[in-house]
Short mmCIF file of C-alpha atoms in Angstrom, two decimals:
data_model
loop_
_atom_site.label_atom_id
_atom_site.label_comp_id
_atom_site.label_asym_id
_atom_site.label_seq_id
_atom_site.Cartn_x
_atom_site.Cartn_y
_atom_site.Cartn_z
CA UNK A 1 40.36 13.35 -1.43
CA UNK A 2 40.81 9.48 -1.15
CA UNK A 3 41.36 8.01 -4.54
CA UNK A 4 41.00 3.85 -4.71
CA UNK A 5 43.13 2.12 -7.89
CA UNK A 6 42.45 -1.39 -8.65
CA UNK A 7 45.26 -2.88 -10.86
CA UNK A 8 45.13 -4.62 -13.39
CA UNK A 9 41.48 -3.60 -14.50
CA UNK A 10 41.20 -7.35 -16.49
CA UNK A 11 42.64 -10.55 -15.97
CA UNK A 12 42.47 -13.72 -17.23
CA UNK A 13 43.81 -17.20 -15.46
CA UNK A 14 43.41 -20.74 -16.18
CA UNK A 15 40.87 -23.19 -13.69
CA UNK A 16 43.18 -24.24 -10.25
CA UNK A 17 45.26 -20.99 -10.45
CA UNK A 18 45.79 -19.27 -7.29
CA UNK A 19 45.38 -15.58 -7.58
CA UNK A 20 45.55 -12.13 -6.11
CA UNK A 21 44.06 -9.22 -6.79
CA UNK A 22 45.15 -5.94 -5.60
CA UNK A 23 43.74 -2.15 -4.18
CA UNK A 24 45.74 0.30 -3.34
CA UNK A 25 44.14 4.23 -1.60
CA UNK A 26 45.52 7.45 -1.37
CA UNK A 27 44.49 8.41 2.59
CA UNK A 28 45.19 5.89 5.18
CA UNK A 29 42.81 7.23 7.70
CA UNK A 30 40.48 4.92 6.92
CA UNK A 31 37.74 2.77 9.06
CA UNK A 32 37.31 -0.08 6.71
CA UNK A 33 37.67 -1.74 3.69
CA UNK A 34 34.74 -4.11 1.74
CA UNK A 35 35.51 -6.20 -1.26
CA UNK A 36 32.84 -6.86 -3.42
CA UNK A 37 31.87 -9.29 -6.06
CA UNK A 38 30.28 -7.91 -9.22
CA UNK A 39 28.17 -10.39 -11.60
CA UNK A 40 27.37 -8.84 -14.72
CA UNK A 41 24.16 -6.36 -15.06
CA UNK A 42 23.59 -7.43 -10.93
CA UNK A 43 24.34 -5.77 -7.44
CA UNK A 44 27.35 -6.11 -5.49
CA UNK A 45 27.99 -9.40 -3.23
CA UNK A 46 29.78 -8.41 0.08
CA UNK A 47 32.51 -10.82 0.30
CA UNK A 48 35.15 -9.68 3.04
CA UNK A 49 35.03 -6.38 5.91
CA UNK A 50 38.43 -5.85 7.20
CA UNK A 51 38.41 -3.27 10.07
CA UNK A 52 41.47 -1.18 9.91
CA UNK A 53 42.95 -2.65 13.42
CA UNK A 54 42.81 -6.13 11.55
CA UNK A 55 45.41 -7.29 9.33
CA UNK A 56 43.63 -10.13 7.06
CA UNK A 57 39.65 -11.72 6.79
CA UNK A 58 39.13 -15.21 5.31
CA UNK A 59 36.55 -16.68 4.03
CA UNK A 60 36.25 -19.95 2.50
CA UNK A 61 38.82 -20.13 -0.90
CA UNK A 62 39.04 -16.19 -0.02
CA UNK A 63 41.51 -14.38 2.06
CA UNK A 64 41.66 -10.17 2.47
CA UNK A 65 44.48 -8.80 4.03
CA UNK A 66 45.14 -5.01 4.74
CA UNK A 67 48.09 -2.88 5.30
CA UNK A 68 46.79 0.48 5.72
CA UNK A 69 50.19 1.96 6.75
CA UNK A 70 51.30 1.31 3.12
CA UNK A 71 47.67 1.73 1.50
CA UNK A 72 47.04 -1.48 -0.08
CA UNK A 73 44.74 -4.66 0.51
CA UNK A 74 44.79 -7.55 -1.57
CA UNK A 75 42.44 -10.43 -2.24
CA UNK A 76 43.90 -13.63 -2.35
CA UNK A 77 41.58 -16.58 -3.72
CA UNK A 78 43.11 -20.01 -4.10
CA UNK A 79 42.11 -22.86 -6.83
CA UNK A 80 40.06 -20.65 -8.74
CA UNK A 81 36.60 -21.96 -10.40
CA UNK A 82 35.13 -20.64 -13.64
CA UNK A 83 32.39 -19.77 -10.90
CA UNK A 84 34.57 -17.11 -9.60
CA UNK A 85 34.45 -15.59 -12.68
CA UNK A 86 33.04 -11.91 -11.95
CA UNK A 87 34.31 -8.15 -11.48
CA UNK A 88 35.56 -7.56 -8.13
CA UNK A 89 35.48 -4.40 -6.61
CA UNK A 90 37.31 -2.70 -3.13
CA UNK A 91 35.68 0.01 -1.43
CA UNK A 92 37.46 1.89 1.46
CA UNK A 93 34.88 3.49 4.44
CA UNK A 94 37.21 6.98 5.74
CA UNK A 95 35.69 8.35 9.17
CA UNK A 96 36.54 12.18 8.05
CA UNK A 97 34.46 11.89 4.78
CA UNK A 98 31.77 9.85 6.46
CA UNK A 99 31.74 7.63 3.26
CA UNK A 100 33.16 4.70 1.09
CA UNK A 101 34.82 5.18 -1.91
CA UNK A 102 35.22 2.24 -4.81
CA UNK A 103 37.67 1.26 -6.79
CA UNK A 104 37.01 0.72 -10.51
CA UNK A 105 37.43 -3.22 -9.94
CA UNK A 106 39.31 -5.91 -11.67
CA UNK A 107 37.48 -8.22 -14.39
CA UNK A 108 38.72 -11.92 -13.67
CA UNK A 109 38.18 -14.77 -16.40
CA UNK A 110 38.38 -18.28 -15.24
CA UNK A 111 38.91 -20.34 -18.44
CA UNK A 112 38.12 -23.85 -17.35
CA UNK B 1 14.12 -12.92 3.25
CA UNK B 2 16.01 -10.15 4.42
CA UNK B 3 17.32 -7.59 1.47
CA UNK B 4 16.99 -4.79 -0.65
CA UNK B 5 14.78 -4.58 -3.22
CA UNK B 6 15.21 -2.33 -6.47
CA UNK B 7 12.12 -1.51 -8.95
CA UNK B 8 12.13 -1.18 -12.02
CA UNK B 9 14.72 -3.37 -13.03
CA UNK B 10 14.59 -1.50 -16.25
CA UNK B 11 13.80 1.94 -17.42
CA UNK B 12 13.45 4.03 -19.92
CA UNK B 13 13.12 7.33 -20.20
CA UNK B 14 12.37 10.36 -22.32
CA UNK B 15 14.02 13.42 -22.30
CA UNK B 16 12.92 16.28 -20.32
CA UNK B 17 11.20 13.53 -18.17
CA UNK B 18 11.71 13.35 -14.00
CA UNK B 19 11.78 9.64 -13.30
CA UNK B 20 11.82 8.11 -9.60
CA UNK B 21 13.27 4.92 -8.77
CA UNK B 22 12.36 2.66 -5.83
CA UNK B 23 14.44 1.13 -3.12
CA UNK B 24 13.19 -0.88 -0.11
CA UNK B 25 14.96 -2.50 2.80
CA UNK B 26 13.00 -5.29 4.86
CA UNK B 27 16.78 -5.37 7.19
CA UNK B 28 15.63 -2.99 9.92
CA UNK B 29 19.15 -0.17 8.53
CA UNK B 30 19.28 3.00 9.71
CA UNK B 31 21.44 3.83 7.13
CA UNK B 32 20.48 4.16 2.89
CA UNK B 33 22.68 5.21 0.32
CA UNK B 34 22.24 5.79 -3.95
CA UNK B 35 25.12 4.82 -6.43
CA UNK B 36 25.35 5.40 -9.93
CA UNK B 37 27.71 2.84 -12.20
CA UNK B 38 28.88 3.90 -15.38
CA UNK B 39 30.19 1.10 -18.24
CA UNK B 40 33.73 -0.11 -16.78
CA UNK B 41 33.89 2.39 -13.99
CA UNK B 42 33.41 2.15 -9.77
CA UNK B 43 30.46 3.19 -8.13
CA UNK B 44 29.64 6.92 -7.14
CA UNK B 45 27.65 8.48 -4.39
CA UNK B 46 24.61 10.44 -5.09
CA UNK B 47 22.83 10.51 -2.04
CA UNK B 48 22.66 9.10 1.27
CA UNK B 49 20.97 9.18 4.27
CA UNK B 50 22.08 8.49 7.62
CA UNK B 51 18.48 8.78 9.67
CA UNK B 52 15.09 8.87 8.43
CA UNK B 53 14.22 12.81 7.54
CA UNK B 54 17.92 13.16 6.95
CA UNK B 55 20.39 13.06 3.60
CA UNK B 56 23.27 14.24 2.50
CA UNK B 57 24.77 15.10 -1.08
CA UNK B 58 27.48 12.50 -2.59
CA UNK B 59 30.04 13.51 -4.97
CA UNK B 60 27.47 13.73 -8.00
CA UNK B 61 23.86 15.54 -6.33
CA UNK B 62 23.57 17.46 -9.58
CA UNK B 63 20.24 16.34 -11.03
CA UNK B 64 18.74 14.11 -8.90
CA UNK B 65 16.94 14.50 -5.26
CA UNK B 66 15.86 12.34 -3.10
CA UNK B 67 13.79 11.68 0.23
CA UNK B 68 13.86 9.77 3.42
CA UNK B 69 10.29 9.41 4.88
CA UNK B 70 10.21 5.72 5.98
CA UNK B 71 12.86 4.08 7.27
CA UNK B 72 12.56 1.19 4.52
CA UNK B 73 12.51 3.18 1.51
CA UNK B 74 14.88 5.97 -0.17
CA UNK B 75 13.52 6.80 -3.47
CA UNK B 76 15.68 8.44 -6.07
CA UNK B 77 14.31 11.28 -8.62
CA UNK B 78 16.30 11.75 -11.70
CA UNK B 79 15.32 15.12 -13.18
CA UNK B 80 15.55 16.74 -16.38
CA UNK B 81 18.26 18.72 -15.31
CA UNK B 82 20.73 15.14 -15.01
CA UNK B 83 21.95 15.49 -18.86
CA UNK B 84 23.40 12.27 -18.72
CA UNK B 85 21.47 10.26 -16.75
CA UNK B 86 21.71 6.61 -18.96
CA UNK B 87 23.63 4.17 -16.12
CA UNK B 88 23.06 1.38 -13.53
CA UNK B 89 21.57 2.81 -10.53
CA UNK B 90 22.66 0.98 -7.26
CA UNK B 91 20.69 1.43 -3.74
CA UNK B 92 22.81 0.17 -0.48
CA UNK B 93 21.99 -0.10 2.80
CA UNK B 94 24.19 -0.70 6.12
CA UNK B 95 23.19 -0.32 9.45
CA UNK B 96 24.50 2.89 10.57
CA UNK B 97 27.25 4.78 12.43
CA UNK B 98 30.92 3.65 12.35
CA UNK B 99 30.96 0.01 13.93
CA UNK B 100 28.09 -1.23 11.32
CA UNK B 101 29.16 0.67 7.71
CA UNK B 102 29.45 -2.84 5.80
CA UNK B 103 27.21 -2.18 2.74
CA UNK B 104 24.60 -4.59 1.19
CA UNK B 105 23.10 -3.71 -2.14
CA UNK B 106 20.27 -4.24 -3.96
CA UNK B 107 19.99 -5.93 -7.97
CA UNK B 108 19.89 -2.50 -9.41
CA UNK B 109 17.83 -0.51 -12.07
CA UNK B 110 19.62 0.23 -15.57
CA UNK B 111 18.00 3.44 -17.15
CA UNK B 112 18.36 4.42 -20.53
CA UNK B 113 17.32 7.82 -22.13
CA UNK B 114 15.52 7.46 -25.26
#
Protein backbone atom coordinates (compact mmCIF):
# COMPACT_ATOMS: atom_id res chain seq x y z
CA UNK A 1 0.00 0.00 0.00
CA UNK A 2 1.67 3.38 -1.02
CA UNK A 3 2.02 5.59 1.97
CA UNK A 4 2.95 9.57 1.11
CA UNK A 5 4.88 11.57 4.26
CA UNK A 6 5.21 15.19 4.00
CA UNK A 7 7.88 16.51 6.48
CA UNK A 8 7.83 18.88 8.42
CA UNK A 9 3.91 19.18 8.74
CA UNK A 10 4.44 23.29 9.69
CA UNK A 11 6.88 25.73 8.86
CA UNK A 12 7.48 29.07 9.28
CA UNK A 13 10.14 31.43 7.18
CA UNK A 14 10.74 35.01 6.96
CA UNK A 15 9.59 37.18 3.41
CA UNK A 16 12.71 36.57 0.55
CA UNK A 17 13.60 33.11 2.00
CA UNK A 18 14.14 30.47 -0.43
CA UNK A 19 12.55 27.24 0.57
CA UNK A 20 11.91 23.58 0.01
CA UNK A 21 9.49 21.47 0.91
CA UNK A 22 9.70 17.83 0.82
CA UNK A 23 7.47 14.27 -0.03
CA UNK A 24 8.73 11.26 0.26
CA UNK A 25 6.33 7.53 -0.91
CA UNK A 26 6.66 4.14 -0.04
CA UNK A 27 6.13 2.35 -3.80
CA UNK A 28 8.05 3.75 -6.63
CA UNK A 29 5.88 2.38 -9.31
CA UNK A 30 4.28 5.33 -9.71
CA UNK A 31 2.79 7.38 -12.91
CA UNK A 32 2.84 10.79 -11.46
CA UNK A 33 3.14 13.12 -8.91
CA UNK A 34 0.79 16.61 -8.38
CA UNK A 35 1.60 19.22 -5.83
CA UNK A 36 -1.08 21.13 -4.65
CA UNK A 37 -1.72 24.38 -2.97
CA UNK A 38 -4.22 24.43 -0.11
CA UNK A 39 -5.85 27.94 1.01
CA UNK A 40 -7.65 27.62 4.08
CA UNK A 41 -11.48 26.23 4.12
CA UNK A 42 -10.92 26.16 -0.14
CA UNK A 43 -10.08 23.42 -2.86
CA UNK A 44 -6.82 22.41 -3.97
CA UNK A 45 -4.78 24.63 -6.67
CA UNK A 46 -2.81 22.31 -9.09
CA UNK A 47 0.53 23.78 -9.12
CA UNK A 48 3.14 21.27 -10.74
CA UNK A 49 2.53 17.42 -12.73
CA UNK A 50 5.78 15.70 -12.93
CA UNK A 51 5.49 12.49 -15.05
CA UNK A 52 7.66 9.84 -13.62
CA UNK A 53 10.14 9.80 -16.87
CA UNK A 54 10.75 13.59 -15.93
CA UNK A 55 13.13 14.66 -13.43
CA UNK A 56 11.94 18.39 -12.40
CA UNK A 57 8.67 20.93 -13.55
CA UNK A 58 8.99 24.71 -13.08
CA UNK A 59 6.81 27.09 -12.89
CA UNK A 60 7.27 30.63 -12.27
CA UNK A 61 9.09 31.14 -8.44
CA UNK A 62 8.23 27.19 -8.32
CA UNK A 63 10.35 24.30 -9.22
CA UNK A 64 9.26 20.25 -8.62
CA UNK A 65 11.75 17.83 -9.04
CA UNK A 66 11.32 13.96 -8.68
CA UNK A 67 13.51 11.09 -7.95
CA UNK A 68 11.33 8.19 -7.92
CA UNK A 69 14.22 5.67 -7.67
CA UNK A 70 14.78 7.05 -4.12
CA UNK A 71 10.97 8.05 -3.46
CA UNK A 72 11.10 11.62 -2.86
CA UNK A 73 10.05 14.97 -4.74
CA UNK A 74 10.61 18.23 -3.42
CA UNK A 75 9.20 21.68 -4.05
CA UNK A 76 11.54 24.29 -4.29
CA UNK A 77 10.03 28.00 -4.28
CA UNK A 78 12.46 30.89 -4.29
CA UNK A 79 11.91 34.57 -2.63
CA UNK A 80 8.96 33.60 -0.88
CA UNK A 81 5.83 36.16 -0.52
CA UNK A 82 3.46 36.25 2.43
CA UNK A 83 1.13 35.34 -0.66
CA UNK A 84 2.59 31.96 -0.71
CA UNK A 85 1.42 31.49 2.49
CA UNK A 86 -0.89 28.23 2.27
CA UNK A 87 -0.80 24.30 3.00
CA UNK A 88 0.80 22.46 0.33
CA UNK A 89 0.02 19.13 -0.41
CA UNK A 90 1.85 16.08 -2.82
CA UNK A 91 -0.20 13.50 -4.23
CA UNK A 92 1.40 10.47 -6.05
CA UNK A 93 -0.95 8.77 -9.16
CA UNK A 94 0.38 4.58 -8.99
CA UNK A 95 -0.84 2.70 -12.30
CA UNK A 96 -1.44 -0.72 -10.16
CA UNK A 97 -3.89 1.02 -7.70
CA UNK A 98 -5.46 3.09 -10.44
CA UNK A 99 -5.38 6.08 -7.94
CA UNK A 100 -3.55 9.06 -6.19
CA UNK A 101 -2.71 9.07 -2.84
CA UNK A 102 -1.95 12.53 -0.67
CA UNK A 103 0.26 13.40 1.61
CA UNK A 104 -0.86 15.15 4.80
CA UNK A 105 0.86 18.51 3.49
CA UNK A 106 3.13 21.04 5.00
CA UNK A 107 1.64 24.41 6.55
CA UNK A 108 4.08 27.31 5.37
CA UNK A 109 3.96 30.87 7.15
CA UNK A 110 5.45 33.72 5.32
CA UNK A 111 6.00 36.43 7.99
CA UNK A 112 6.56 39.54 5.98
CA UNK B 1 -15.42 29.47 -17.17
CA UNK B 2 -14.30 26.10 -17.14
CA UNK B 3 -14.41 24.27 -13.46
CA UNK B 4 -15.99 22.38 -10.92
CA UNK B 5 -18.59 23.49 -9.05
CA UNK B 6 -19.49 22.25 -5.38
CA UNK B 7 -23.08 22.99 -3.67
CA UNK B 8 -23.74 23.58 -0.72
CA UNK B 9 -20.83 25.25 0.42
CA UNK B 10 -22.13 24.49 3.83
CA UNK B 11 -24.16 21.86 5.50
CA UNK B 12 -25.59 20.74 8.22
CA UNK B 13 -26.98 17.87 9.14
CA UNK B 14 -29.01 15.87 11.62
CA UNK B 15 -28.43 12.62 12.72
CA UNK B 16 -29.98 9.69 11.22
CA UNK B 17 -30.33 12.03 8.13
CA UNK B 18 -29.03 10.85 4.31
CA UNK B 19 -27.67 14.05 2.83
CA UNK B 20 -26.48 14.38 -0.97
CA UNK B 21 -23.98 16.72 -2.09
CA UNK B 22 -23.58 18.17 -5.59
CA UNK B 23 -20.67 18.28 -7.94
CA UNK B 24 -20.65 19.57 -11.55
CA UNK B 25 -17.96 19.77 -14.18
CA UNK B 26 -18.54 22.24 -17.26
CA UNK B 27 -14.55 20.69 -18.47
CA UNK B 28 -15.87 17.98 -20.80
CA UNK B 29 -13.72 14.90 -17.93
CA UNK B 30 -14.36 11.60 -18.30
CA UNK B 31 -13.09 11.04 -15.12
CA UNK B 32 -14.87 12.22 -11.32
CA UNK B 33 -13.62 11.44 -8.10
CA UNK B 34 -15.00 12.26 -4.07
CA UNK B 35 -12.47 13.16 -1.21
CA UNK B 36 -13.09 13.59 2.26
CA UNK B 37 -10.51 16.02 4.43
CA UNK B 38 -10.33 15.67 7.96
CA UNK B 39 -8.77 18.76 10.35
CA UNK B 40 -4.82 18.56 9.64
CA UNK B 41 -4.94 15.40 7.63
CA UNK B 42 -4.54 14.52 3.49
CA UNK B 43 -7.30 13.82 1.42
CA UNK B 44 -9.05 10.29 1.11
CA UNK B 45 -10.88 8.55 -1.64
CA UNK B 46 -14.45 7.71 -1.34
CA UNK B 47 -15.57 7.20 -4.65
CA UNK B 48 -14.68 7.58 -8.12
CA UNK B 49 -15.72 7.06 -11.36
CA UNK B 50 -13.86 6.44 -14.37
CA UNK B 51 -16.92 6.48 -17.17
CA UNK B 52 -20.34 7.61 -16.87
CA UNK B 53 -22.54 4.45 -15.37
CA UNK B 54 -19.31 3.37 -13.78
CA UNK B 55 -17.60 3.81 -10.01
CA UNK B 56 -15.48 2.33 -7.96
CA UNK B 57 -15.01 2.19 -4.01
CA UNK B 58 -11.95 4.36 -2.47
CA UNK B 59 -10.32 3.47 0.66
CA UNK B 60 -13.35 4.81 2.88
CA UNK B 61 -16.96 3.55 0.78
CA UNK B 62 -18.44 2.80 4.18
CA UNK B 63 -21.46 5.09 4.43
CA UNK B 64 -21.77 6.90 1.53
CA UNK B 65 -22.89 5.93 -2.27
CA UNK B 66 -22.84 7.57 -5.06
CA UNK B 67 -23.94 7.73 -8.87
CA UNK B 68 -22.69 8.54 -12.28
CA UNK B 69 -25.63 9.34 -14.67
CA UNK B 70 -24.36 12.45 -16.56
CA UNK B 71 -21.14 12.92 -17.44
CA UNK B 72 -21.02 16.47 -15.59
CA UNK B 73 -22.25 15.52 -12.32
CA UNK B 74 -21.22 12.84 -9.51
CA UNK B 75 -23.36 13.37 -6.58
CA UNK B 76 -22.34 12.08 -3.20
CA UNK B 77 -24.96 10.54 -0.53
CA UNK B 78 -23.82 10.51 2.99
CA UNK B 79 -26.06 8.07 4.88
CA UNK B 80 -26.94 7.46 8.31
CA UNK B 81 -24.84 4.63 8.46
CA UNK B 82 -21.37 7.23 8.02
CA UNK B 83 -21.05 7.72 12.03
CA UNK B 84 -18.66 10.29 11.55
CA UNK B 85 -19.47 12.05 8.74
CA UNK B 86 -18.53 16.01 10.06
CA UNK B 87 -15.45 16.95 7.35
CA UNK B 88 -14.63 18.92 4.13
CA UNK B 89 -15.92 17.10 1.26
CA UNK B 90 -13.72 17.56 -1.94
CA UNK B 91 -15.05 16.61 -5.66
CA UNK B 92 -12.08 16.30 -8.45
CA UNK B 93 -12.15 15.80 -11.80
CA UNK B 94 -9.31 14.83 -14.47
CA UNK B 95 -9.73 13.76 -17.78
CA UNK B 96 -9.31 10.14 -17.77
CA UNK B 97 -6.99 7.16 -18.37
CA UNK B 98 -3.24 7.31 -17.59
CA UNK B 99 -1.77 10.20 -19.88
CA UNK B 100 -4.54 12.82 -18.46
CA UNK B 101 -4.80 11.85 -14.36
CA UNK B 102 -3.79 15.58 -13.29
CA UNK B 103 -6.65 16.43 -10.85
CA UNK B 104 -8.62 19.76 -10.62
CA UNK B 105 -10.90 20.29 -7.69
CA UNK B 106 -13.71 22.02 -6.84
CA UNK B 107 -14.19 24.81 -3.53
CA UNK B 108 -15.61 22.09 -1.43
CA UNK B 109 -18.65 21.55 0.98
CA UNK B 110 -17.86 21.44 4.89
CA UNK B 111 -20.66 19.34 6.68
CA UNK B 112 -21.25 19.33 10.17
CA UNK B 113 -23.58 16.92 12.16
CA UNK B 114 -25.72 18.61 14.54
Amino acid sequence: KQEVTQIPAALSVPEGENLVLNCSFTDSAIYNLQWFRQDPGKGLTSLLLIQSSQREQTSGRLNASLDKSSGRSTLYIAASQPGDSATYLCAVYNTNAGKSTFGDGTTLTVKP
Amino acid sequence: DGGITQSPKYLFRKEGQNVTLSCEQNLNHDAMYWYRQDPGQGLRLIYYSQIVNDFQKGDIAEGYSVSREKKESFPLTVTSAQKNPTAFYLCASSIGGLAGNEQFFGPGTRLTVL
